[in-house]
C-alpha angles and dihedrals in degrees: 000000000000128000138188113281137171109216128090091242127051116275133201121241119180090344093304126117113255129219114250116241133168131296113237112292116256096216137040130052124286092250094051093244091141091057119109089222120064132196114238118248111279116241093224138355114255106188116209099196097112102019119133101223091203088064095054092088115051123214089260092049091049088055090051089055093043092239122149107187143024129209127186118229141170105230139181095244104156133011098350096295125123118246131181111260141163130218114216107192145177112216095293096309097104144334135218111206116201116190137181108216111190101170103057131034126226091262086074088082092057094059093081131230106181095245098073136028123217124201126184116245135156126246108195102314097333130094114243142172123235105216119202135164114257109244093002132107134181094023101102142293128229133199118202111196119203098230102153141357107293092359135099137187102221121198124180133185111211121184114213093212134045090241092096106070104148105105091197090059093047092050091045090056092047091049092050092051091046090054091050093048091047092052090053092046089056090058094050094065 
């Protein structure tokens, strides 16, 4: 099963193969202000500091995503730092990883690194970044939602097999799960 990671090469987390993601960008400011794409103003700040990521998808939402189990983890999500996360899985077919990143905001993904591309989207009424590997397809897709200053709710869809190759489908699944997790986060405050 794959997870978010932050190094150029795959990493190992809990004995599982990680998904390669970029090393920190060498240019641009930490808030992404030098980026040509900007995140829209967030309607409200939803701090992630004490959020239980395994409560961000309700039992009903898990059914909507066809997931059967959840498992808390501490994962290297962004920039080599551990963040609380939860794997929502379906018997080895796929995993949704939901993480609470409190040390880098979603604009991090707009700074550019060459290994991933980030494009601004909206999830419900919040700005977000769709994060995809450059030149890759069928690996995974992540959505980083701008929920608070310097924080992001990161949701990935990770197929366990190579049977799912359509990147649009992968990103659609990640975006759906991100919307569900965001709607739950709004009720936790």
